Amino acid sequence: MSSTAPWWRSAVIYQVYIRSFADGNGDGIGDIAGIHSRLPYLKSLGIDAIWINPWYKSPMADHGYDVADFRAIDPRFGTMAEAEALIEEAHRHGIRVIPDIVPNHVSDQHAWFRAALAAGPGSAERERFVFRPGRGPDGAEPPNDWMSCFGGPAWTRLPDGQWYLHLFAPEQPDLNWEHPDVRAEFEDILRFWFSRGVDGFRIDVAHGLVKHPELPDLPPRRDPDAPAPAERVPHPHWDRDEVHEIYRAWRRVADEFPGDRSFVAEAWADSPARLANYVRQDRLHTAFNFDFLMASWDARQLREVIDGSLTTLGSVGAPATWVLSNHDVTRHPSRFGRKVVKKWVANETYRPEGPLDFELGTRRARAAALLMLSLPGGAYVYQGEELGLPEVEDLPDEVLQDPCWERSGHADRGRDGCRVPLPWSGQEAPFGFSPEGATGEPWLPQPALWKDHSVEAQTGDATSMLELYRRALHLRRGLPALGEGDMTWLDAPAGVLAFTREPGFVCVVNLSAEPYQLPEHTSLLLASGPVEDGLLPQDHAVWLSR
Ligand code: GLC
Ligand code: CA
């Protein structure tokens, strides 16, 4: 890859879930001051950029994904001056900054929605949202059968009789993207932040903005095991073709600014080909690869996803990205440490099945990190993944905050378990998350075992997850073979993933039960665990040079 290729084609982007990263002012909630103080840590970790979950003014019905004002920082997180200083200081450390933008919906406290409520049925103000009369006698039934991703119907009725659409919580009314005000407003918000120096945006629910104009009922649910129909039936609100027109306009906005500004789409598409539609030359730059995140610890599945992603994205000139965890899914050492984990992705009832073997999950997570960080393209690291944090599965009911918990009638415990504040140092809570003398407790309780996972506990311990990530990220920066480029599979038995990248790099991951004799090499660069007599044990990975 030539050194003039834009940074986003091979970047490792660290996800900062701001509430839980570091608390600067001691109220128990992570904030901008906390991120600022930890920039040296991020720098030494060896990442290229940070994506920060929403930091805008918000009533926090969905922890910031309900935005009341896109041009203001929520006071719990800090001030605009602090945000500007953070962007500047991150840049001084060579770290790019990507905020989250949430275009599908706003908060019910957003000025537009308040105006829409006040103006009443039939008003121009309501046209910026999706208001409809109900069905049935007296319009007492929702306009259609769409469901909220957090459980229950996607419609809420107002005292004046009208219903409004919310694909997420009722506090998150969906915008009407057919309305020119909505399009103009978001282009302006992009310019607002691009002028403040941000390097790009992560686009929340990028596949949801455009709805079928007639808002028809959902198609009948397809049996997931039945063969896919020959022709794709468009969904009434997910991944509609018309959404790409919006991103063509956004691309033009990004291109107005100097430097390489870039977008990453949170788009849940049902095939690599559908995902590739988001990342054409005239649209967005990259998209999260959720097929990789959802793959089981299974060599055949992983290889299929890797090949499918590289071929399909490559055919439209886009780099692949790889991701194992984020703030919406069960942390991967806890996923990989179970025989079966059904439906562990956000917005679907999550129930861990069977006992957790955390050592097994950790072994696999270590190997998975070496796989992910050596595949062609970019990668995402979710805060705490470099510390090997488990999902916290035993949070008491009364502390749960994710709207999924209430909206599912307590069937779905939601996503709080992957959002517990990070351990930095010390033997007890708040483990350095909040400063000395803090007045507030961490917003979710940290388990006692956090002491073994803290940055302090792992630093300098060559066997720790943190040092594995540090070594891998530093090697990756120095090795010309890594980042964007080609890979070639080596012949290997079933259950073993082995590939080369030029010049002179080999990655081998053993997912089979048999120890695997390493291919010819000149040196062992990095191993996820002990390798003896050139034999790679089950659930281990190595980087070699040859
Ligand atoms: C995305 C976010 C998730 C949020 C939802 C609604 O899926 O990642 O955290 O709850 O959108 O904005
Ligand atoms: Ca704080």
XYZ file of C-alpha atoms and ligand atoms in Angstrom:
559
model
C 0.000 0.000 0.000
C 1.463 3.335 -0.925
C 2.041 5.728 1.945
C -0.141 8.329 0.257
C -3.299 6.195 0.653
C -5.829 7.930 2.884
C -5.537 7.010 6.555
C -9.032 5.506 6.808
C -8.193 2.658 4.421
C -6.074 0.955 7.065
C -6.749 2.723 10.374
C -7.209 1.045 13.723
C -10.006 3.007 15.329
C -10.563 2.800 19.077
C -14.150 3.175 20.219
C -14.613 5.451 23.220
C -17.935 4.878 24.932
C -17.654 8.231 26.635
C -19.858 7.484 29.675
C -17.616 4.600 30.673
C -14.117 5.513 29.520
C -12.759 7.957 32.115
C -14.426 10.398 34.489
C -12.586 13.718 34.764
C -14.748 15.559 37.300
C -15.633 12.756 39.691
C -19.401 12.532 39.212
C -19.199 8.870 38.187
C -19.874 9.502 34.492
C -17.126 9.476 31.893
C -16.533 12.784 30.117
C -14.391 14.765 27.693
C -11.925 15.763 30.413
C -11.457 12.060 31.122
C -10.706 11.292 27.471
C -8.314 14.226 27.364
C -6.371 12.950 30.359
C -6.060 9.492 28.795
C -4.739 10.564 25.402
C -1.209 9.466 26.364
C -2.605 5.979 27.081
C -4.311 5.877 23.671
C -1.171 7.125 21.998
C 0.959 4.451 23.647
C -1.585 1.774 22.756
C -0.826 2.540 19.125
C -4.229 3.307 17.627
C -4.824 5.768 14.774
C -8.157 7.337 15.647
C -10.935 7.401 18.204
C -14.638 7.140 17.529
C -16.541 8.805 20.374
C -20.148 7.762 21.041
C -22.627 10.696 21.075
C -21.512 13.591 23.247
C -24.271 16.008 22.280
C -26.871 17.552 24.554
C -29.271 14.782 25.414
C -31.812 13.731 28.053
C -30.016 10.319 27.921
C -33.044 8.115 27.363
C -30.660 5.995 25.241
C -27.372 7.337 26.647
C -26.925 10.078 24.095
C -28.493 8.399 21.066
C -31.429 10.712 21.751
C -29.928 14.028 20.705
C -31.604 17.281 21.742
C -29.036 19.596 20.145
C -26.296 18.502 17.739
C -24.432 21.784 18.124
C -24.049 21.573 21.907
C -22.097 19.239 24.182
C -24.059 17.665 27.003
C -23.005 19.342 30.266
C -22.462 15.892 31.832
C -19.737 15.340 29.242
C -18.243 18.840 29.250
C -18.315 21.963 27.119
C -17.814 22.919 23.493
C -14.474 24.473 24.432
C -13.385 21.141 25.932
C -14.489 19.277 22.816
C -12.493 21.650 20.629
C -9.457 21.331 22.884
C -9.747 17.541 22.809
C -9.791 17.477 19.010
C -6.724 19.690 18.920
C -4.814 17.759 21.540
C -5.705 14.403 19.971
C -4.348 15.697 16.669
C -1.144 16.733 18.421
C -0.848 13.110 19.558
C -1.419 11.943 15.979
C -4.880 10.613 16.834
C -7.858 11.432 14.614
C -11.291 12.069 16.053
C -14.600 10.740 14.756
C -17.797 11.679 16.568
C -21.028 9.752 16.209
C -23.881 11.307 14.241
C -27.453 10.145 14.759
C -29.566 11.028 11.718
C -32.425 8.531 11.999
C -34.052 10.157 14.998
C -33.732 12.963 17.520
C -34.689 13.306 21.158
C -38.289 14.087 22.014
C -36.735 17.163 23.696
C -35.228 18.402 20.402
C -36.620 21.843 19.419
C -38.189 20.389 16.270
C -40.131 17.708 18.081
C -41.317 20.082 20.768
C -42.496 22.455 18.055
C -44.228 19.555 16.301
C -46.080 18.589 19.467
C -47.107 22.173 20.144
C -48.253 22.853 16.578
C -50.673 19.938 16.464
C -52.044 17.587 13.803
C -51.718 18.660 10.184
C -49.074 21.310 10.933
C -45.953 21.889 8.872
C -43.899 21.248 12.023
C -45.158 17.663 12.162
C -43.977 16.966 8.623
C -40.377 16.755 9.758
C -41.345 13.571 11.616
C -43.566 10.621 10.802
C -47.007 11.380 12.250
C -50.032 9.354 11.170
C -53.596 8.688 12.262
C -54.141 5.285 13.847
C -56.005 2.307 12.434
C -59.174 0.668 13.650
C -62.234 2.307 15.179
C -61.198 5.615 16.839
C -57.684 5.168 15.399
C -56.742 3.359 18.581
C -54.377 0.951 16.837
C -50.941 1.879 15.544
C -50.715 2.886 11.858
C -48.829 -0.323 11.016
C -47.192 -3.324 12.659
C -43.611 -2.045 12.840
C -41.759 -2.893 16.016
C -39.339 -0.824 18.071
C -35.838 -2.324 18.150
C -36.011 -2.043 21.930
C -39.293 -3.972 22.164
C -42.975 -3.045 21.782
C -44.609 -1.168 18.911
C -42.669 1.463 16.952
C -45.538 3.935 17.424
C -46.692 6.084 20.321
C -50.025 7.879 20.456
C -50.362 11.462 21.564
C -53.304 12.875 23.525
C -54.461 14.614 20.313
C -54.962 11.177 18.740
C -52.052 11.132 16.290
C -49.308 8.525 16.384
C -45.602 9.116 15.757
C -42.981 6.657 14.589
C -39.941 5.646 16.657
C -37.911 2.650 15.511
C -36.144 2.871 18.891
C -37.473 4.293 22.185
C -40.533 6.611 22.287
C -38.059 9.338 23.353
C -36.402 8.932 19.915
C -38.905 10.076 17.255
C -37.835 9.187 13.695
C -37.142 12.044 11.312
C -38.815 12.266 7.915
C -35.928 12.192 5.459
C -38.229 13.159 2.583
C -38.351 16.622 4.128
C -35.857 19.152 2.703
C -35.350 20.761 6.160
C -34.048 17.463 7.501
C -31.558 17.046 4.668
C -30.341 20.632 4.913
C -30.065 20.529 8.686
C -27.825 17.461 8.743
C -25.548 18.784 6.015
C -25.182 21.882 8.138
C -24.410 19.844 11.261
C -21.705 17.980 9.333
C -20.172 21.309 8.305
C -20.402 22.588 11.877
C -18.236 19.723 13.146
C -15.967 19.414 10.118
C -15.069 23.072 10.636
C -14.150 22.201 14.226
C -11.615 19.745 12.908
C -13.250 16.323 13.229
C -11.873 13.749 10.829
C -15.112 11.989 10.062
C -18.301 10.548 11.502
C -19.669 7.215 12.550
C -23.223 7.173 11.200
C -25.762 5.665 13.559
C -28.432 3.399 12.006
C -27.243 4.445 8.549
C -29.537 1.882 6.925
C -32.734 3.167 8.531
C -33.320 6.712 7.334
C -35.651 6.144 4.401
C -39.027 4.523 4.907
C -41.454 3.123 2.319
C -43.687 6.105 1.455
C -46.845 4.115 2.220
C -45.559 2.644 5.491
C -46.886 -0.859 4.719
C -46.946 -3.648 7.306
C -43.849 -5.802 7.604
C -43.502 -8.717 5.200
C -44.175 -12.124 6.796
C -41.160 -13.316 8.810
C -39.010 -15.652 6.773
C -37.812 -18.908 8.247
C -34.088 -18.195 8.729
C -33.244 -21.751 7.611
C -35.275 -21.569 4.404
C -33.397 -20.705 1.210
C -33.337 -16.988 0.440
C -35.845 -15.906 -2.223
C -34.336 -15.490 -5.710
C -35.137 -11.805 -5.701
C -34.703 -9.615 -2.648
C -37.940 -8.124 -1.361
C -37.194 -4.571 -0.167
C -37.864 -4.031 3.533
C -40.249 -1.157 4.372
C -37.720 0.612 6.607
C -34.292 -1.053 6.517
C -31.636 -0.668 3.842
C -33.811 0.916 1.173
C -32.048 1.910 -2.044
C -33.209 5.520 -1.742
C -30.977 6.034 1.311
C -27.868 6.285 -0.860
C -28.917 9.609 -2.324
C -28.501 11.075 1.169
C -24.965 9.737 1.447
C -24.014 11.033 -1.998
C -24.850 14.492 -0.672
C -22.915 13.850 2.568
C -19.876 12.764 0.581
C -19.956 16.052 -1.287
C -20.007 17.873 2.059
C -17.016 15.891 3.374
C -15.138 16.604 0.156
C -15.577 20.358 0.667
C -13.094 20.120 3.557
C -9.320 19.744 3.381
C -7.639 16.528 4.536
C -9.192 13.097 4.313
C -12.500 13.293 6.157
C -14.355 10.013 6.203
C -17.564 8.284 7.175
C -18.164 4.860 8.637
C -21.672 3.455 8.364
C -23.425 1.465 11.020
C -25.445 -0.410 8.430
C -26.929 -3.810 9.119
C -27.281 -5.222 5.609
C -28.306 -8.752 4.803
C -25.427 -9.508 2.436
C -21.934 -8.203 1.645
C -23.314 -6.983 -1.680
C -25.976 -4.861 0.049
C -23.328 -3.503 2.422
C -21.080 -2.616 -0.507
C -23.798 -0.238 -1.767
C -22.908 2.100 1.114
C -19.241 2.367 0.237
C -19.115 3.212 -3.450
C -16.749 5.935 -4.649
C -19.434 8.624 -4.490
C -20.941 7.549 -1.141
C -19.512 6.636 2.260
C -15.924 5.518 2.793
C -16.289 2.468 5.020
C -18.864 0.403 6.911
C -18.677 -1.850 9.947
C -18.340 -5.498 9.048
C -20.948 -7.038 11.315
C -20.702 -10.393 9.522
C -17.243 -10.705 11.060
C -18.519 -9.684 14.490
C -21.370 -12.180 14.274
C -19.307 -15.120 13.045
C -18.817 -17.959 15.512
C -15.371 -19.163 16.510
C -15.343 -21.461 13.517
C -12.650 -21.542 10.833
C -14.957 -22.217 7.920
C -17.376 -19.443 8.884
C -14.600 -16.939 9.480
C -12.927 -17.761 6.188
C -16.202 -17.370 4.337
C -16.789 -13.958 5.898
C -13.210 -12.843 5.192
C -13.338 -13.925 1.555
C -16.847 -12.571 1.021
C -15.971 -9.195 2.542
C -12.714 -8.753 0.656
C -14.160 -9.743 -2.705
C -17.336 -7.727 -2.458
C -15.866 -4.594 -0.925
C -12.827 -4.871 -3.194
C -15.094 -4.908 -6.240
C -16.307 -1.402 -5.363
C -12.854 -0.135 -4.369
C -13.599 0.017 -0.641
C -11.308 -1.287 2.109
C -12.626 -3.936 4.469
C -12.984 -3.225 8.188
C -12.993 -5.769 11.007
C -14.689 -5.560 14.368
C -15.209 -7.992 17.258
C -17.079 -5.926 19.843
C -18.908 -2.655 20.401
C -21.260 -1.019 22.901
C -24.270 -2.943 21.575
C -23.080 -6.536 21.780
C -21.855 -9.028 24.356
C -18.100 -8.671 24.831
C -16.362 -11.283 22.712
C -14.363 -13.206 25.355
C -17.757 -14.006 26.883
C -19.204 -14.947 23.490
C -16.256 -17.142 22.558
C -16.252 -18.830 25.971
C -19.578 -20.561 25.424
C -20.656 -23.453 23.298
C -23.746 -21.699 22.035
C -24.697 -18.123 22.436
C -27.945 -17.419 20.722
C -28.959 -13.958 19.693
C -26.358 -11.960 21.468
C -26.581 -9.000 19.146
C -28.227 -5.784 20.304
C -31.936 -5.454 20.081
C -32.558 -9.167 20.152
C -33.222 -10.971 23.364
C -29.845 -11.949 24.759
C -29.550 -15.026 26.868
C -26.163 -16.549 27.486
C -26.577 -20.284 27.086
C -24.631 -22.764 29.091
C -21.747 -22.208 31.474
C -19.053 -19.693 30.631
C -15.473 -20.925 30.271
C -13.797 -17.546 30.508
C -10.274 -18.903 30.079
C -11.323 -20.504 26.838
C -13.037 -17.288 25.750
C -9.909 -15.312 26.582
C -7.627 -17.693 24.658
C -9.855 -17.312 21.635
C -10.129 -13.549 22.058
C -6.321 -13.317 22.017
C -6.141 -15.353 18.841
C -9.017 -13.388 17.311
C -7.159 -10.122 17.959
C -4.140 -11.335 15.998
C -6.426 -12.473 13.193
C -8.361 -9.200 13.063
C -5.297 -6.965 13.223
C -3.529 -8.735 10.382
C -6.390 -8.883 7.894
C -6.346 -6.395 4.997
C -8.064 -3.088 5.759
C -8.964 -1.266 8.965
C -10.072 -2.485 12.383
C -12.100 -1.342 15.388
C -11.139 -1.901 19.011
C -13.892 -1.351 21.578
C -12.644 0.174 24.841
C -11.853 -2.529 27.364
C -11.358 -5.176 24.714
C -7.610 -4.502 25.008
C -8.018 -5.265 28.737
C -9.783 -8.545 28.004
C -12.872 -7.463 29.927
C -15.697 -9.966 30.186
C -19.341 -9.100 29.740
C -20.693 -8.270 33.211
C -23.609 -10.681 33.342
C -24.624 -10.279 36.961
C -25.513 -6.602 37.175
C -28.385 -6.361 39.669
C -31.753 -5.682 38.029
C -32.145 -2.368 39.809
C -29.049 -0.817 38.215
C -29.913 -1.721 34.619
C -30.372 1.370 32.464
C -30.600 0.222 28.866
C -34.115 1.001 27.558
C -34.255 -2.594 26.222
C -34.725 -3.825 29.790
C -37.965 -1.944 30.472
C -39.301 -2.049 26.914
C -38.917 -5.805 26.672
C -40.866 -6.294 29.890
C -37.624 -7.467 31.538
C -37.091 -10.248 28.991
C -33.961 -8.633 27.553
C -31.287 -7.489 30.018
C -29.945 -5.177 27.362
C -26.461 -3.871 26.723
C -25.303 -2.533 30.094
C -23.031 -5.538 30.630
C -20.580 -4.358 27.973
C -20.730 -0.726 29.152
C -19.390 -0.990 32.710
C -16.835 1.778 33.457
C -13.226 0.836 32.689
C -10.676 -0.177 35.321
C -7.514 1.908 35.168
C -5.750 1.231 38.454
C -6.050 0.269 42.090
C -7.619 -2.545 44.075
C -11.178 -1.331 44.471
C -13.907 0.660 42.781
C -13.757 3.073 41.043
C -10.435 1.529 39.895
C -9.107 4.899 38.751
C -12.156 5.502 36.540
C -12.958 8.573 38.662
C -10.302 10.778 40.267
C -9.385 10.689 43.965
C -12.078 12.269 46.111
C -14.835 11.659 43.567
C -18.314 12.456 44.820
C -20.204 10.102 42.506
C -20.082 6.322 42.216
C -19.463 4.905 38.738
C -22.804 4.953 36.922
C -22.752 1.148 36.752
C -21.104 -0.893 39.515
C -17.731 -2.408 38.640
C -17.128 -6.030 39.619
C -14.330 -6.812 42.128
C -12.446 -8.768 39.480
C -11.866 -5.476 37.610
C -8.712 -5.165 39.759
C -7.005 -7.900 37.754
C -8.048 -6.300 34.479
C -6.897 -2.751 35.121
C -4.412 -0.975 32.893
C -2.071 -0.759 35.862
C -2.323 -4.482 36.662
C -1.620 -5.488 33.065
C 1.079 -3.007 32.149
C 4.437 -4.741 31.934
C 2.928 -8.237 32.254
C 3.995 -9.844 28.988
C 1.179 -12.394 29.206
C -1.585 -9.806 29.580
C -4.194 -8.896 26.977
C -3.090 -5.277 27.129
C 0.513 -6.084 26.243
C -0.675 -8.374 23.441
C -2.693 -5.504 21.913
C 0.182 -3.067 22.399
C 2.669 -5.407 20.729
C 0.283 -6.198 17.891
C -0.604 -2.564 17.250
C 3.030 -1.482 17.303
C 4.104 -4.278 14.993
C 1.233 -3.414 12.698
C 2.416 0.184 12.442
C 5.912 -0.941 11.503
C 5.171 -3.837 9.153
C 4.595 -2.749 5.551
C 2.671 -5.994 4.903
C -0.135 -5.042 7.293
C -2.990 -2.597 6.796
C -4.559 -2.452 3.356
C -3.400 -4.827 0.653
C -3.718 -8.446 -0.459
C -3.652 -11.720 1.396
C -3.138 -15.263 0.144
C -4.420 -18.338 1.934
C -1.897 -21.093 2.599
C -2.876 -24.729 2.341
C -3.819 -25.879 5.807
C -5.993 -28.582 7.368
C -9.647 -27.876 8.168
C -9.841 -25.706 11.268
C -6.603 -23.857 10.584
C -6.544 -20.375 9.055
C -3.164 -19.532 7.565
C -2.361 -16.731 5.177
C 0.513 -14.692 3.889
C 0.812 -10.997 3.202
C 3.658 -9.445 1.276
C 6.329 -8.646 2.055
C 7.212 -11.602 4.214
C 4.349 -11.920 6.721
C 2.374 -14.990 7.813
C -0.554 -15.309 10.210
C -1.706 -18.689 11.474
C -4.756 -19.292 13.657
C -5.495 -22.778 14.908
C -9.172 -23.381 15.613
C -8.821 -27.162 15.350
C -8.264 -29.622 18.181
C -4.882 -30.806 16.810
C -1.657 -28.862 17.404
C -0.483 -27.449 14.098
C 3.090 -27.513 12.836
C 3.986 -23.923 11.904
C 4.991 -23.266 8.302
C 8.544 -22.298 7.438
C 9.551 -18.936 8.874
C 12.544 -16.848 9.859
C 11.151 -15.470 13.094
C 8.176 -15.544 15.368
C 6.917 -11.967 15.662
C 4.101 -12.457 18.126
C 2.107 -15.302 19.623
C -1.191 -15.303 21.466
C 0.232 -17.909 23.891
C 3.118 -20.322 24.341
C 4.338 -22.149 21.236
C 6.656 -25.109 21.804
C 8.599 -27.126 19.216
C 6.998 -25.116 16.452
C 3.567 -26.505 17.352
C 0.657 -24.094 17.538
C -1.915 -25.325 20.076
C -5.672 -25.152 19.667
C -7.209 -21.644 19.924
C -3.884 -19.914 19.451
C -2.513 -17.621 16.773
C 0.907 -16.412 15.669
C 2.427 -13.775 13.469
C 5.543 -14.936 11.635
C 7.991 -13.389 9.247
C 9.508 -15.391 6.445
C -27.370 2.191 17.177
C -26.468 2.416 18.367
C -27.212 1.990 19.595
C -28.442 2.869 19.734
C -29.299 2.815 18.474
C -30.329 3.913 18.454
O -27.666 0.868 16.970
O -25.248 1.749 18.196
O -26.428 2.066 20.747
O -29.210 2.449 20.828
O -28.535 2.970 17.319
O -29.736 5.154 18.197
Ca -17.794 13.060 34.853
